[in-house]
mmCIF file of C-alpha atoms in Angstrom:
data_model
loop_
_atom_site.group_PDB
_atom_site.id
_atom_site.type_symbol
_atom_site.label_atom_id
_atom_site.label_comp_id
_atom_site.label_asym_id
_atom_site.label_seq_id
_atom_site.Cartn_x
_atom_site.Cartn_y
_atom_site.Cartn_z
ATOM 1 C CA UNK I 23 -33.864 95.865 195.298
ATOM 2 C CA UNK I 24 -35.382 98.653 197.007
ATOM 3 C CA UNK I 25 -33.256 97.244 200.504
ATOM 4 C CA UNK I 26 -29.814 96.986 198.742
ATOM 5 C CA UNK I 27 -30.503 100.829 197.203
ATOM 6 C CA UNK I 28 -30.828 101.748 200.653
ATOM 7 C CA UNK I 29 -28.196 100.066 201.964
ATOM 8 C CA UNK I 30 -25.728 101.300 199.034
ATOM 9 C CA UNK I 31 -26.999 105.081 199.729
ATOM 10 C CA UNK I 32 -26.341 104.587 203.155
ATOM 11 C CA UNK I 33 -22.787 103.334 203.091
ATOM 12 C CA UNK I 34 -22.066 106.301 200.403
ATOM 13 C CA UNK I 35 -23.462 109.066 202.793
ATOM 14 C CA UNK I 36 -20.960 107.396 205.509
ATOM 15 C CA UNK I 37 -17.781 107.641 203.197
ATOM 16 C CA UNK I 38 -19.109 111.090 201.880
ATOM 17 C CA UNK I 39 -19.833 112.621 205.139
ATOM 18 C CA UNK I 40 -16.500 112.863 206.233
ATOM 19 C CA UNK I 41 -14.586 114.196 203.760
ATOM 20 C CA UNK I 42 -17.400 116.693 202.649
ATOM 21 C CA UNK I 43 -16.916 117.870 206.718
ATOM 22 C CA UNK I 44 -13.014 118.442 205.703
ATOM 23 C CA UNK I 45 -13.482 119.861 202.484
ATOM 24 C CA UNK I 46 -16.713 122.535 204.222
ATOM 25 C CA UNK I 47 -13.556 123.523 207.193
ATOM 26 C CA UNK I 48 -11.089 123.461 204.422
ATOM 27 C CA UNK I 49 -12.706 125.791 202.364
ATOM 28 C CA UNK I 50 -13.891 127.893 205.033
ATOM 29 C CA UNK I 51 -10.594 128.404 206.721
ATOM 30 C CA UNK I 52 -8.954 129.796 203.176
ATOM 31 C CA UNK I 53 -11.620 132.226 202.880
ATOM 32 C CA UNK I 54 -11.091 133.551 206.379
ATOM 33 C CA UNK I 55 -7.619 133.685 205.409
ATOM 34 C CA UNK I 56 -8.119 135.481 201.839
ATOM 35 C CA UNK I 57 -10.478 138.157 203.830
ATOM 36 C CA UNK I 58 -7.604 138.761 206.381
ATOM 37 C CA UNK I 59 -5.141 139.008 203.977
ATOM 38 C CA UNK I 60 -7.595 141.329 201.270
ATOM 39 C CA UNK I 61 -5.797 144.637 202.580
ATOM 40 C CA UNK I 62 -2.421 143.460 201.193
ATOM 41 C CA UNK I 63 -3.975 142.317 198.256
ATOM 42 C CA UNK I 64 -3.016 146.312 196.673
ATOM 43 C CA UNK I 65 0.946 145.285 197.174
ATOM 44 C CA UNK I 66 0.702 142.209 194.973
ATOM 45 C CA UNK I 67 0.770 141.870 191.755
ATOM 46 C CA UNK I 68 -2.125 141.636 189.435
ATOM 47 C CA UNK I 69 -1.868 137.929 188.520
ATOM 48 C CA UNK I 70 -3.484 134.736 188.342
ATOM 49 C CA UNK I 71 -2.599 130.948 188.121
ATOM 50 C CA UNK I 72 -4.936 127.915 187.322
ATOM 51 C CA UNK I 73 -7.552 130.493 188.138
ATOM 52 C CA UNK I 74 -6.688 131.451 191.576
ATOM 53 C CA UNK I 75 -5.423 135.124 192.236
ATOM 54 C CA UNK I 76 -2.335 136.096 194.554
ATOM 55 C CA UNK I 77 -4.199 136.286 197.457
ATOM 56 C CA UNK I 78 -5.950 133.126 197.353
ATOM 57 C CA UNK I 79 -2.823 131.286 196.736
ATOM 58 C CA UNK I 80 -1.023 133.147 199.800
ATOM 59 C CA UNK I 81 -3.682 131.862 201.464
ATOM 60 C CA UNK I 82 -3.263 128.564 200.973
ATOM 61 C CA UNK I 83 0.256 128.508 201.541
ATOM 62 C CA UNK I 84 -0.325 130.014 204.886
ATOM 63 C CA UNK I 85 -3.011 127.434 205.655
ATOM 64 C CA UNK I 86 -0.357 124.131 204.585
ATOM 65 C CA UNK I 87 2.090 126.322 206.965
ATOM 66 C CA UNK I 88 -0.108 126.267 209.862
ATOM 67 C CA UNK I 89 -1.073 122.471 209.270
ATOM 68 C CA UNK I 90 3.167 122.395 209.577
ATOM 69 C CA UNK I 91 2.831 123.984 213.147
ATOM 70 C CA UNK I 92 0.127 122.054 213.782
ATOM 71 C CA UNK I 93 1.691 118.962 212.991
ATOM 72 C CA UNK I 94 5.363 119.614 215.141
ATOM 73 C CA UNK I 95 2.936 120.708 218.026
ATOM 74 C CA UNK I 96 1.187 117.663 217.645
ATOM 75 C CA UNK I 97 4.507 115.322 218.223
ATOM 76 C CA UNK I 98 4.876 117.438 221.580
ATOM 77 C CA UNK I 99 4.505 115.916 224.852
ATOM 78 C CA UNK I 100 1.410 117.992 225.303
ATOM 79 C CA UNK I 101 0.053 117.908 221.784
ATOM 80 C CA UNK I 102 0.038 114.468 222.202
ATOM 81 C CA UNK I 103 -2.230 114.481 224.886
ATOM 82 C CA UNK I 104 -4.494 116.924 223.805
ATOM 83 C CA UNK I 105 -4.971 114.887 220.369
ATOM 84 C CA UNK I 106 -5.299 111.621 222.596
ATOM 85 C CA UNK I 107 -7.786 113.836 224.464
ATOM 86 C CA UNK I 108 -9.851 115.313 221.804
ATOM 87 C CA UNK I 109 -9.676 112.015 219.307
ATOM 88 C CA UNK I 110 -10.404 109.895 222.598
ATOM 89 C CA UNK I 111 -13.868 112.315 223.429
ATOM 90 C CA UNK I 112 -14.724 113.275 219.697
ATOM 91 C CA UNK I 113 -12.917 111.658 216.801
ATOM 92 C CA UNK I 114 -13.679 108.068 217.643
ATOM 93 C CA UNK I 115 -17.390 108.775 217.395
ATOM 94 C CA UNK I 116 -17.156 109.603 214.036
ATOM 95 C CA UNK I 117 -18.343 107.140 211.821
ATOM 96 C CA UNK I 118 -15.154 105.659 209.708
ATOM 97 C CA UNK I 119 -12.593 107.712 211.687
ATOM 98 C CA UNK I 120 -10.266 105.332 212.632
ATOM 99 C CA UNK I 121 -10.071 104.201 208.698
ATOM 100 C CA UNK I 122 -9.624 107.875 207.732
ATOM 101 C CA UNK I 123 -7.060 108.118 210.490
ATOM 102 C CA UNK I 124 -4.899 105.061 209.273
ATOM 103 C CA UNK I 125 -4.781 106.268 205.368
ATOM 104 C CA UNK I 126 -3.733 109.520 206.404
ATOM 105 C CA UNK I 127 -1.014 107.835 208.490
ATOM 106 C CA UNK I 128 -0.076 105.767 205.619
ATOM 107 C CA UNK I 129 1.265 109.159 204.295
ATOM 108 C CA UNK I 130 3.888 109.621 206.993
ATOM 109 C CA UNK I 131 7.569 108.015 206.644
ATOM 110 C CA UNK I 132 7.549 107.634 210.569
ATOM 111 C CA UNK I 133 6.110 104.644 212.869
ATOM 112 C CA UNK I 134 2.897 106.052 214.491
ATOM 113 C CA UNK I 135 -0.435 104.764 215.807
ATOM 114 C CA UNK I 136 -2.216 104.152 212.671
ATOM 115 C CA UNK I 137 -5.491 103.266 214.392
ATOM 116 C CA UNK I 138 -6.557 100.567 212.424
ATOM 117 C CA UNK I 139 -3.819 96.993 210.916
ATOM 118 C CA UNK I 140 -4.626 95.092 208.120
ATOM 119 C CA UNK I 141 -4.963 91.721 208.655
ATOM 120 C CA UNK I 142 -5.759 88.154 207.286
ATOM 121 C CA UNK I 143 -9.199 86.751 209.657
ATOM 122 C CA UNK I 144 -9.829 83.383 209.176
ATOM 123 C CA UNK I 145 -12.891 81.463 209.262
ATOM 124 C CA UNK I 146 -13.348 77.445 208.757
ATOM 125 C CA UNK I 147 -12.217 76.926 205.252
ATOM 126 C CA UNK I 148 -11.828 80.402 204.097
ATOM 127 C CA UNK I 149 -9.641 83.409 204.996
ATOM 128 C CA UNK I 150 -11.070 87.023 204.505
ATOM 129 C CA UNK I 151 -9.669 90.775 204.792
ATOM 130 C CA UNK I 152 -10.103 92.853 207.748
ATOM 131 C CA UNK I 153 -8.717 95.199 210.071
ATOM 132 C CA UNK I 154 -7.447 95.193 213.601
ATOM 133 C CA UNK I 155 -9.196 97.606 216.032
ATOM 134 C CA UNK I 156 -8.289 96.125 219.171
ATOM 135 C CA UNK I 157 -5.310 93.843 220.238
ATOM 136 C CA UNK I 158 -6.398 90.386 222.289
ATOM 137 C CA UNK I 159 -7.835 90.579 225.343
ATOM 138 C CA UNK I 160 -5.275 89.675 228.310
ATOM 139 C CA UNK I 161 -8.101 87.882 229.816
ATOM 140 C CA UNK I 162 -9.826 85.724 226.819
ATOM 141 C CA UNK I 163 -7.139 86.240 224.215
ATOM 142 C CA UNK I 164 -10.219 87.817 221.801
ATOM 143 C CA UNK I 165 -8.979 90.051 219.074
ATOM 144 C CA UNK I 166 -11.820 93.233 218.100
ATOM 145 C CA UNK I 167 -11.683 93.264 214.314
ATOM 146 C CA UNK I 168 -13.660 95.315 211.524
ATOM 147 C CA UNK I 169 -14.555 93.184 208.253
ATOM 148 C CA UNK I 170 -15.349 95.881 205.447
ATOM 149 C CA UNK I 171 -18.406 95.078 202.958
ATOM 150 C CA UNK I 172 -17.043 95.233 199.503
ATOM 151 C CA UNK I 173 -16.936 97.384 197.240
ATOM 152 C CA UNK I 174 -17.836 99.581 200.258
ATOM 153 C CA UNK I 175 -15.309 99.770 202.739
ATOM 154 C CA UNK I 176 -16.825 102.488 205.041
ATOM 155 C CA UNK I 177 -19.973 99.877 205.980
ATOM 156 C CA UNK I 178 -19.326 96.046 207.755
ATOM 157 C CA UNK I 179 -19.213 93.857 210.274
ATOM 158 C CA UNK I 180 -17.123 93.891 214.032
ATOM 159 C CA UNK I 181 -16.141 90.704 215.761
ATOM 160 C CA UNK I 182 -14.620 89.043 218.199
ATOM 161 C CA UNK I 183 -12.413 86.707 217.278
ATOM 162 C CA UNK I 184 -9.453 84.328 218.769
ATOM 163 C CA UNK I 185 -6.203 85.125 218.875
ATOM 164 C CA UNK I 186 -5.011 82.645 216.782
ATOM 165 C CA UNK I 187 -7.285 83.383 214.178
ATOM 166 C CA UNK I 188 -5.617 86.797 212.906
ATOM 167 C CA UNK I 189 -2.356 87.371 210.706
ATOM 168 C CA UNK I 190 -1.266 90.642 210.820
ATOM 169 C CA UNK I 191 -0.055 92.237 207.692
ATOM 170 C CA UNK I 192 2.373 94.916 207.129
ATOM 171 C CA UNK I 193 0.943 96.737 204.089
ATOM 172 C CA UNK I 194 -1.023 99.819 203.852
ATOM 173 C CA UNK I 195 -4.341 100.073 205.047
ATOM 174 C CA UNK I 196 -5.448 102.524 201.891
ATOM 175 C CA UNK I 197 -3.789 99.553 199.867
ATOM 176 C CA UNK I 198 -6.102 97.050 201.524
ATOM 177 C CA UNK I 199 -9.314 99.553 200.978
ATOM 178 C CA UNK I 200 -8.404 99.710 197.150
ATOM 179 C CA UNK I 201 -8.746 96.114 197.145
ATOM 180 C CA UNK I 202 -12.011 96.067 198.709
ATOM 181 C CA UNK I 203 -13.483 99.176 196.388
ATOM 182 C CA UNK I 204 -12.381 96.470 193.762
ATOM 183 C CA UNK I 205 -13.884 93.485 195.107
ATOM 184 C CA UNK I 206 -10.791 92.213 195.824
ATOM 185 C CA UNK I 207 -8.672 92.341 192.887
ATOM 186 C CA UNK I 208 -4.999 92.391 193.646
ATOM 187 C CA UNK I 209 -5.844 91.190 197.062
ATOM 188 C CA UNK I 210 -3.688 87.752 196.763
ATOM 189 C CA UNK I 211 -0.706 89.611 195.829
ATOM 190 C CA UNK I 212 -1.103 92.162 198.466
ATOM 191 C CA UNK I 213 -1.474 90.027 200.897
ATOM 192 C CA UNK I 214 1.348 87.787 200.067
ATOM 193 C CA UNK I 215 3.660 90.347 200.216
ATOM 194 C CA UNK I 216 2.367 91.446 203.541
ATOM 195 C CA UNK I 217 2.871 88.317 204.786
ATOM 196 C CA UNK I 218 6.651 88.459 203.638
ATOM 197 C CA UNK I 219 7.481 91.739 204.723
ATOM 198 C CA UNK I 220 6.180 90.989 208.200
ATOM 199 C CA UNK I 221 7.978 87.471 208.002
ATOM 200 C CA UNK I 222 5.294 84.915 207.860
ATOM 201 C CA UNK I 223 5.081 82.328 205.495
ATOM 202 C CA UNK I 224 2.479 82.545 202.279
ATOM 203 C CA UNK I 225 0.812 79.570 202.817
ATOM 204 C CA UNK I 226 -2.907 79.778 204.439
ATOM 205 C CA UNK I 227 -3.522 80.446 208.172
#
């Protein structure tokens, strides 16, 4: 008992970390950009909305306007290699990063490197969800792949396994977590209709 209560607060601390780490810079950034904006706060009008004055909300729009730059740097030949660079050196050590990275990617209406694919493993008589880190081997034909513990996604199990063994499917990967925070309800449907839209029958591997 004492184990699994362990093992639960552990996997919640590695979920929680991360986005407590983006909230902390989040929040941090709009108050540097409410204290640099605080002379023009006189000019504004004397008004609030949902509890947040003028100044605070100019902030924030400045902030989602900087993410924009950001983001069309980003898609440049040389912010692409700096966020290889940096993601490459930093991000990857992050516990969970590549899962964070493909859910935010989900978000996007363009083709990108989502990090992590969702994908059907299968072992003896029994097929079970996971996710693709890396592609086979040239040499062995091995495929790296990350098996989530359910209901908590952030904590599992990496393997090695065959080629053969793994059907990619062309759904979402935050679909395929929501599954797995529900101990798998909805996964049967999912993954049927993953297995359509990337043209593979429905029938078992």
């Amino acid at each position: 008992m004492i184990g699994r209560l362990r093992d639960l607060l552990v996997d919640g601390l590695l979920l929680a970390l991360p986005l407590a780490v983006v909230f902390v810079l989040l929040q941090k950034v709009i108050a540097a950009i409410t204290k640099l904006l605080a002379p023009a706060q006189r000019l504004l009008p004397d008004a609030s909305w949902f509890g947040l004055g003028v100044v605070d909300l100019l902030a924030v729009a400045v902030l989602v306007l900087g993410l924009v730059v950001i983001g069309a740097f980003a898609r440049s030949g040389t912010g692409r290699r700096l966020s290889a660079w940096i993601e490459r050196i930093v991000l990857r050590k992050i516990p969970g990063f590549l899962l964070y990275k493909s859910i935010v990617s989900g978000f996007s209406t363009e083709e990108r490197d989502a990090g992590v694919i969702p994908a059907l493993v299968a072992f003896d008589d029994n097929v079970v969800l996971g996710f693709i880190v890396e592609q086979a081997d040239p040499v062995d034909g091995m495929v790296t792949v990350f098996v989530p513990a359910a209901p908590t996604p952030a904590a599992g199990n990496v393997l090695l396994v065959e080629r053969s063994r793994v059907t990619p499917l062309d759904i979402p990967v935050s679909a395929a977590l929501h599954t797995v925070t529900r101990l798998g309800l909805g996964l049967q449907a999912l993954t049927q209709a993953g297995r359509s839209a990337a043209g593979r029958p429905t029938e078992s591997p």
